[in-house]
Short mmCIF file of C-alpha atoms in Angstrom, two decimals:
data_model
loop_
_atom_site.label_atom_id
_atom_site.label_comp_id
_atom_site.label_asym_id
_atom_site.label_seq_id
_atom_site.Cartn_x
_atom_site.Cartn_y
_atom_site.Cartn_z
CA UNK A 1 4.94 33.18 -21.15
CA UNK A 2 2.67 30.19 -21.15
CA UNK A 3 5.20 28.23 -19.09
CA UNK A 4 5.54 31.07 -16.61
CA UNK A 5 1.78 31.22 -16.19
CA UNK A 6 1.77 27.54 -15.27
CA UNK A 7 4.84 27.62 -12.97
CA UNK A 8 3.67 30.56 -10.83
CA UNK A 9 0.42 28.90 -9.57
CA UNK A 10 2.35 25.68 -8.94
CA UNK A 11 5.03 27.61 -7.03
CA UNK A 12 2.41 29.43 -4.94
CA UNK A 13 0.69 26.16 -4.18
CA UNK A 14 3.99 24.54 -3.14
CA UNK A 15 4.93 27.48 -0.88
CA UNK A 16 1.44 27.53 0.64
CA UNK A 17 1.62 23.81 1.38
CA UNK A 18 5.04 24.27 2.98
CA UNK A 19 3.63 27.08 5.11
CA UNK A 20 0.76 24.90 6.30
CA UNK A 21 3.16 22.12 7.23
CA UNK A 22 5.40 24.55 9.14
CA UNK A 23 2.49 25.94 11.11
CA UNK A 24 1.14 22.48 11.95
CA UNK A 25 4.61 21.24 12.94
CA UNK A 26 5.15 24.18 15.27
CA UNK A 27 1.70 23.92 16.85
CA UNK A 28 2.27 20.21 17.34
CA UNK A 29 5.62 20.88 19.06
CA UNK A 30 3.96 23.36 21.42
CA UNK A 31 1.11 20.98 22.31
CA UNK A 32 3.45 18.03 22.84
CA UNK A 33 5.75 20.15 24.97
CA UNK A 34 3.22 21.40 27.53
CA UNK A 35 -0.09 19.63 27.11
CA UNK A 36 0.69 16.01 26.27
CA UNK A 37 1.08 14.16 29.59
CA UNK A 38 3.88 11.82 28.58
CA UNK A 39 7.62 11.85 28.01
CA UNK A 40 7.74 12.52 24.28
CA UNK A 41 10.78 14.12 22.76
CA UNK A 42 10.00 17.06 20.44
CA UNK A 43 12.57 17.29 17.66
CA UNK A 44 11.92 20.95 16.93
CA UNK A 45 12.46 21.92 20.56
CA UNK A 46 15.57 19.76 20.70
CA UNK A 47 17.11 21.68 17.80
CA UNK A 48 16.26 25.01 19.44
CA UNK A 49 17.71 23.96 22.82
CA UNK A 50 20.78 22.44 21.16
CA UNK A 51 21.50 25.67 19.28
CA UNK A 52 21.20 27.77 22.45
CA UNK A 53 23.24 25.22 24.43
CA UNK A 54 26.04 25.45 21.89
CA UNK A 55 26.34 29.17 22.55
CA UNK A 56 26.44 28.65 26.32
CA UNK A 57 28.95 25.81 25.97
CA UNK A 58 31.28 28.12 24.07
CA UNK A 59 30.92 30.77 26.74
CA UNK A 60 31.39 28.26 29.56
CA UNK A 61 34.43 26.74 27.83
CA UNK A 62 36.21 30.12 28.08
CA UNK A 63 35.71 30.26 31.87
CA UNK A 64 38.77 29.32 33.89
CA UNK A 65 37.04 27.81 36.93
CA UNK A 66 33.94 25.86 37.83
CA UNK A 67 32.29 28.69 39.78
CA UNK A 68 32.32 30.87 36.67
CA UNK A 69 31.05 28.02 34.45
CA UNK A 70 28.25 27.35 36.94
CA UNK A 71 27.27 31.04 36.87
CA UNK A 72 27.11 30.99 33.06
CA UNK A 73 25.22 27.73 32.81
CA UNK A 74 22.69 28.88 35.46
CA UNK A 75 21.26 31.14 32.76
CA UNK A 76 20.99 28.45 30.06
CA UNK A 77 17.65 26.88 31.05
CA UNK A 78 15.79 30.16 31.68
CA UNK A 79 17.06 31.71 28.44
CA UNK A 80 16.20 28.52 26.46
CA UNK A 81 12.73 28.42 27.98
CA UNK A 82 11.97 32.06 27.24
CA UNK A 83 13.41 31.71 23.70
CA UNK A 84 11.12 28.76 22.88
CA UNK A 85 7.92 30.78 22.20
CA UNK A 86 9.95 33.33 20.29
CA UNK A 87 11.11 30.64 17.88
CA UNK A 88 7.60 29.21 17.74
CA UNK A 89 6.10 32.55 16.84
CA UNK A 90 8.82 33.17 14.23
CA UNK A 91 8.12 29.83 12.59
CA UNK A 92 4.35 30.36 12.62
CA UNK A 93 4.90 33.81 11.17
CA UNK A 94 7.07 32.37 8.44
CA UNK A 95 4.49 29.69 7.65
CA UNK A 96 1.65 32.19 7.37
CA UNK A 97 3.80 34.47 5.21
CA UNK A 98 4.01 31.65 2.70
CA UNK A 99 0.29 30.98 2.97
CA UNK A 100 -0.65 34.67 2.36
CA UNK A 101 1.67 34.82 -0.65
CA UNK A 102 0.09 31.62 -1.97
CA UNK A 103 -3.39 33.15 -1.59
CA UNK A 104 -2.51 35.90 -3.99
CA UNK A 105 -0.74 38.77 -2.20
CA UNK A 106 1.43 40.58 -4.73
CA UNK A 107 4.69 40.57 -2.80
CA UNK A 108 6.56 38.78 0.01
CA UNK A 109 6.91 42.07 1.84
CA UNK A 110 3.13 42.53 1.98
CA UNK A 111 2.64 38.89 3.05
CA UNK A 112 5.19 39.31 5.83
CA UNK A 113 3.57 42.55 7.03
CA UNK A 114 0.16 40.90 7.16
CA UNK A 115 1.56 37.85 8.98
CA UNK A 116 3.30 39.95 11.61
CA UNK A 117 0.28 42.17 12.08
CA UNK A 118 -2.02 39.16 12.61
CA UNK A 119 0.37 37.06 14.71
CA UNK A 120 1.05 39.86 17.22
CA UNK A 121 -2.59 41.08 17.03
CA UNK A 122 -1.42 44.58 16.04
CA UNK A 123 -3.98 45.16 13.30
CA UNK A 124 -1.65 47.47 11.41
CA UNK A 125 -2.19 45.77 8.04
CA UNK A 126 -5.59 45.12 6.54
CA UNK A 127 -6.33 42.92 3.57
CA UNK A 128 -9.85 42.25 2.38
CA UNK A 129 -11.12 38.87 1.36
CA UNK A 130 -12.97 36.14 3.24
CA UNK A 131 -10.31 33.42 2.83
CA UNK A 132 -7.43 35.69 3.83
CA UNK A 133 -9.34 37.05 6.82
CA UNK A 134 -10.01 33.48 8.00
CA UNK A 135 -6.31 32.86 8.02
CA UNK A 136 -5.47 36.13 9.74
CA UNK A 137 -7.93 35.33 12.52
CA UNK A 138 -6.48 31.84 12.88
CA UNK A 139 -2.96 33.23 13.06
CA UNK A 140 -3.91 35.72 15.75
CA UNK A 141 -5.48 32.89 17.73
CA UNK A 142 -2.36 30.78 17.44
CA UNK A 143 -0.13 33.63 18.48
CA UNK A 144 -2.10 34.10 21.69
CA UNK A 145 -2.30 30.31 22.25
CA UNK A 146 1.47 29.79 22.03
CA UNK A 147 2.24 32.54 24.53
CA UNK A 148 -0.54 31.33 26.84
CA UNK A 149 0.74 27.77 26.82
CA UNK A 150 4.15 28.82 28.11
CA UNK A 151 2.85 31.33 30.66
CA UNK A 152 0.31 28.87 32.05
CA UNK A 153 2.94 26.16 32.49
CA UNK A 154 5.65 28.32 34.06
CA UNK A 155 4.08 27.98 37.56
CA UNK A 156 3.90 24.20 37.11
CA UNK A 157 7.56 24.04 36.09
CA UNK A 158 8.76 26.23 38.93
CA UNK A 159 6.67 24.26 41.46
CA UNK A 160 8.36 21.07 40.35
CA UNK A 161 11.75 22.80 40.55
CA UNK A 162 10.99 24.03 44.07
CA UNK A 163 9.92 20.56 45.28
CA UNK A 164 13.06 19.07 43.80
CA UNK A 165 15.34 21.60 45.42
CA UNK A 166 13.78 21.29 48.90
CA UNK A 167 14.82 17.66 49.01
CA UNK A 168 18.30 18.51 47.63
CA UNK A 169 18.80 21.15 50.33
CA UNK A 170 17.52 18.92 53.15
CA UNK A 171 19.79 16.12 51.97
CA UNK A 172 22.82 18.41 52.24
CA UNK A 173 21.92 19.16 55.87
CA UNK A 174 21.84 15.44 56.65
CA UNK A 175 24.86 14.27 54.61
CA UNK A 176 27.41 16.84 55.73
CA UNK A 177 29.77 19.06 53.70
CA UNK A 178 30.94 17.70 51.41
CA UNK A 179 27.92 15.31 51.35
CA UNK A 180 28.84 11.65 51.42
CA UNK A 181 27.05 8.35 51.92
CA UNK A 182 29.09 7.77 55.12
CA UNK A 183 27.84 10.97 56.68
CA UNK A 184 24.25 10.20 55.65
CA UNK A 185 24.40 6.73 57.18
CA UNK A 186 25.71 8.32 60.38
CA UNK A 187 22.70 10.62 60.46
CA UNK A 188 20.26 7.76 59.71
CA UNK A 189 21.81 5.82 62.61
CA UNK A 190 21.09 8.59 65.15
CA UNK A 191 18.68 6.32 67.03
CA UNK A 192 21.18 3.43 67.02
CA UNK A 193 19.34 1.53 64.25
CA UNK A 194 19.08 1.83 60.47
CA UNK A 195 15.72 0.14 60.07
CA UNK A 196 13.53 2.79 61.67
CA UNK A 197 13.76 5.53 58.98
CA UNK A 198 11.08 4.28 56.59
CA UNK A 199 9.40 7.65 56.50
CA UNK A 200 12.62 9.28 55.27
CA UNK A 201 13.15 6.58 52.65
CA UNK A 202 9.52 6.95 51.54
CA UNK A 203 10.07 10.68 50.98
CA UNK A 204 13.12 9.92 48.85
CA UNK A 205 11.08 7.37 46.88
CA UNK A 206 8.45 10.03 46.17
CA UNK A 207 11.25 12.40 45.10
CA UNK A 208 12.58 9.87 42.63
CA UNK A 209 9.14 9.26 41.21
CA UNK A 210 8.60 13.02 40.71
CA UNK A 211 12.02 13.36 39.12
CA UNK A 212 11.24 10.66 36.55
CA UNK A 213 7.86 12.20 35.68
CA UNK A 214 8.85 15.88 35.61
CA UNK A 215 12.28 15.64 34.03
CA UNK A 216 11.03 13.60 31.06
CA UNK A 217 7.72 15.40 30.47
CA UNK A 218 9.41 18.81 31.01
CA UNK A 219 13.01 17.99 30.04
CA UNK A 220 14.27 21.62 30.31
CA UNK A 221 13.75 21.22 34.06
CA UNK A 222 16.82 18.93 34.20
CA UNK A 223 19.01 21.90 33.32
CA UNK A 224 17.72 24.29 35.96
CA UNK A 225 20.58 24.51 38.38
CA UNK A 226 20.31 24.55 42.15
CA UNK A 227 20.41 27.97 43.89
CA UNK A 228 23.69 27.00 45.52
CA UNK A 229 26.62 26.15 43.16
CA UNK A 230 27.67 23.11 45.20
CA UNK A 231 24.28 21.39 44.89
CA UNK A 232 22.77 19.33 42.14
CA UNK A 233 19.80 17.02 41.78
CA UNK A 234 22.08 14.50 40.03
CA UNK A 235 24.49 14.59 42.91
CA UNK A 236 21.63 14.14 45.40
CA UNK A 237 20.29 11.16 43.45
CA UNK A 238 23.67 9.51 43.46
CA UNK A 239 24.09 10.14 47.17
CA UNK A 240 20.79 8.44 48.09
CA UNK A 241 21.54 5.46 45.82
CA UNK A 242 25.09 5.05 47.12
CA UNK A 243 23.81 5.20 50.71
CA UNK A 244 21.26 2.42 50.11
CA UNK A 245 23.90 0.44 48.19
CA UNK A 246 26.39 0.72 51.01
CA UNK A 247 23.82 -0.42 53.60
CA UNK A 248 22.81 -3.40 51.47
CA UNK A 249 26.37 -4.43 50.51
CA UNK A 250 28.62 -3.74 53.47
CA UNK A 251 26.71 -3.26 56.68
CA UNK A 252 25.59 -5.96 59.06
CA UNK A 253 22.22 -4.40 59.54
CA UNK A 254 18.66 -5.31 58.55
CA UNK A 255 17.23 -3.75 55.44
CA UNK A 256 13.60 -2.76 55.12
CA UNK A 257 11.28 -3.16 52.16
CA UNK A 258 11.03 0.62 51.96
CA UNK A 259 14.81 0.93 51.53
CA UNK A 260 14.74 -1.62 48.73
CA UNK A 261 11.77 0.12 47.09
CA UNK A 262 13.53 3.49 47.22
CA UNK A 263 16.67 2.03 45.70
CA UNK A 264 14.63 0.46 42.91
CA UNK A 265 12.74 3.72 42.33
CA UNK A 266 16.02 5.60 42.16
CA UNK A 267 17.59 3.22 39.68
CA UNK A 268 14.53 3.36 37.44
CA UNK A 269 14.29 7.14 37.72
CA UNK A 270 17.88 8.06 36.75
CA UNK A 271 18.00 5.46 34.01
CA UNK A 272 14.72 6.61 32.43
CA UNK A 273 15.85 10.25 32.47
CA UNK A 274 19.17 9.13 31.01
CA UNK A 275 17.51 7.10 28.25
CA UNK A 276 15.15 9.99 27.43
CA UNK A 277 18.06 12.33 26.75
CA UNK A 278 20.45 9.87 25.12
CA UNK A 279 17.90 7.98 22.97
CA UNK A 280 14.85 10.14 22.49
CA UNK A 281 16.45 13.58 22.59
CA UNK A 282 19.74 12.36 21.13
CA UNK A 283 21.64 14.74 23.42
CA UNK A 284 25.39 14.65 23.86
CA UNK A 285 26.83 14.98 27.35
CA UNK A 286 29.38 17.68 28.09
CA UNK A 287 32.63 17.15 30.00
CA UNK A 288 33.19 20.59 31.54
CA UNK A 289 33.47 19.28 35.06
CA UNK A 290 35.57 20.97 37.80
CA UNK A 291 38.98 19.39 37.76
CA UNK A 292 39.59 15.93 36.34
CA UNK A 293 37.00 13.61 34.82
CA UNK A 294 34.74 12.38 37.63
CA UNK A 295 35.13 8.75 38.58
CA UNK A 296 32.29 6.39 37.75
CA UNK A 297 32.94 4.19 40.80
CA UNK A 298 34.80 4.66 44.08
CA UNK A 299 38.09 2.88 44.40
CA UNK A 300 38.58 0.02 46.82
CA UNK A 301 40.73 2.15 49.26
CA UNK A 302 37.92 4.69 49.41
CA UNK A 303 35.49 1.88 50.11
CA UNK A 304 37.69 0.53 52.94
CA UNK A 305 38.07 4.00 54.43
CA UNK A 306 34.28 4.45 54.39
CA UNK A 307 33.83 1.12 56.22
CA UNK A 308 36.54 2.01 58.76
CA UNK A 309 34.75 5.33 59.41
CA UNK A 310 31.45 3.58 59.87
CA UNK A 311 32.98 1.00 62.19
CA UNK A 312 34.47 3.82 64.28
CA UNK A 313 30.95 5.21 64.65
CA UNK A 314 29.83 1.90 66.17
CA UNK A 315 27.96 0.65 63.06
CA UNK A 316 28.42 -3.08 62.38
CA UNK A 317 30.10 -3.80 59.05
CA UNK A 318 30.35 -7.12 57.23
CA UNK A 319 33.62 -8.91 57.96
CA UNK A 320 34.18 -10.05 54.36
CA UNK A 321 35.16 -6.81 52.71
CA UNK A 322 36.03 -8.36 49.36
CA UNK A 323 32.52 -9.77 49.06
CA UNK A 324 31.08 -6.47 50.23
CA UNK A 325 33.09 -4.57 47.61
CA UNK A 326 31.98 -6.96 44.87
CA UNK A 327 28.35 -6.61 45.91
CA UNK A 328 28.67 -2.81 46.07
CA UNK A 329 30.18 -2.66 42.58
CA UNK A 330 27.55 -5.00 41.11
CA UNK A 331 24.70 -2.84 42.40
CA UNK A 332 26.41 0.36 41.33
CA UNK A 333 26.50 -0.76 37.73
CA UNK A 334 22.68 -0.37 37.77
CA UNK A 335 22.87 3.41 38.07
CA UNK A 336 26.53 4.66 37.77
CA UNK A 337 26.49 5.00 33.98
CA UNK A 338 23.27 6.97 33.96
CA UNK A 339 24.52 9.27 36.74
CA UNK A 340 27.80 9.89 34.98
CA UNK A 341 25.99 10.83 31.75
CA UNK A 342 23.54 13.12 33.52
CA UNK A 343 26.32 14.76 35.54
CA UNK A 344 28.20 15.61 32.39
CA UNK A 345 25.04 16.68 30.56
CA UNK A 346 24.04 19.08 33.32
CA UNK A 347 27.58 20.03 34.40
CA UNK A 348 26.94 18.83 37.93
CA UNK A 349 29.64 19.57 40.54
CA UNK A 350 32.06 16.73 41.22
CA UNK A 351 31.49 15.00 44.56
CA UNK A 352 32.85 12.10 46.57
CA UNK A 353 30.78 8.94 46.37
CA UNK A 354 31.56 7.68 49.85
#
């Protein structure tokens, strides 16, 4: 009896401490997700997203074509985003349940009822006592705060998504169907020169900068799919980079500083998003691509066909194709690995490089 009288206070203290840690951890995850202005990976959110992604991967794996997989995966990011505050509230509720029990409530059931009543501001359960009332008021405040955080940042997230997709859609208009670097160069050469499109390259540079900032500070944005199944921000990024690479490596045309700046911004952007997911979020890529495994680099015959097509359009190409191919391959190593990883991670549609 004496031993039991010593163990019970110790157990209540331990449970109460665990509840405090759980509440603080959850609140920290919420603040770092939507308030902290930097690309910090939140382990709690990663576990929640990974669990939901596993369910969607199982469902997508049963689909027999890419269109069906794309339709299934289009729901992943919205469902995961809406589920996030539900998990946060559940964890806060569990933490406060332990706290109330540690403060002397006679049963777990009573502690759970008080926690749920306070968290959802229902007021259905009333317990007297200054200390307990302080905690019930704090729990009600946290419940409102967690929901407000998500609701207040939804417009920000969808504005970033809209800006991203406007560029993706405009790029499709300029690069043809299917979009290729060859078609995009043809459009850029409408005036008969490739060095008078600095405004267009500057817009793409701005797009890359926004991708790096938004897709690492709000990582769930990476998984929001384009309205049209054949589009993808990953595909668009690869198209711009391949276009700049082809101009630098194989065309006898002047390059501008803006082209080089955009290419650099693109390489930095896709690699930093890639490193965020692979290193910080420890996320595994998925290989549910339409058809065979997508190629990391174009083959030499495809490269020659692209140059032949450009030459037929009256665009001057470098005579030494072997050197051009080697230069193209060297530059492509700066971004191809990151694009391949992100394409598999987001289940981007397979596209031709050139």
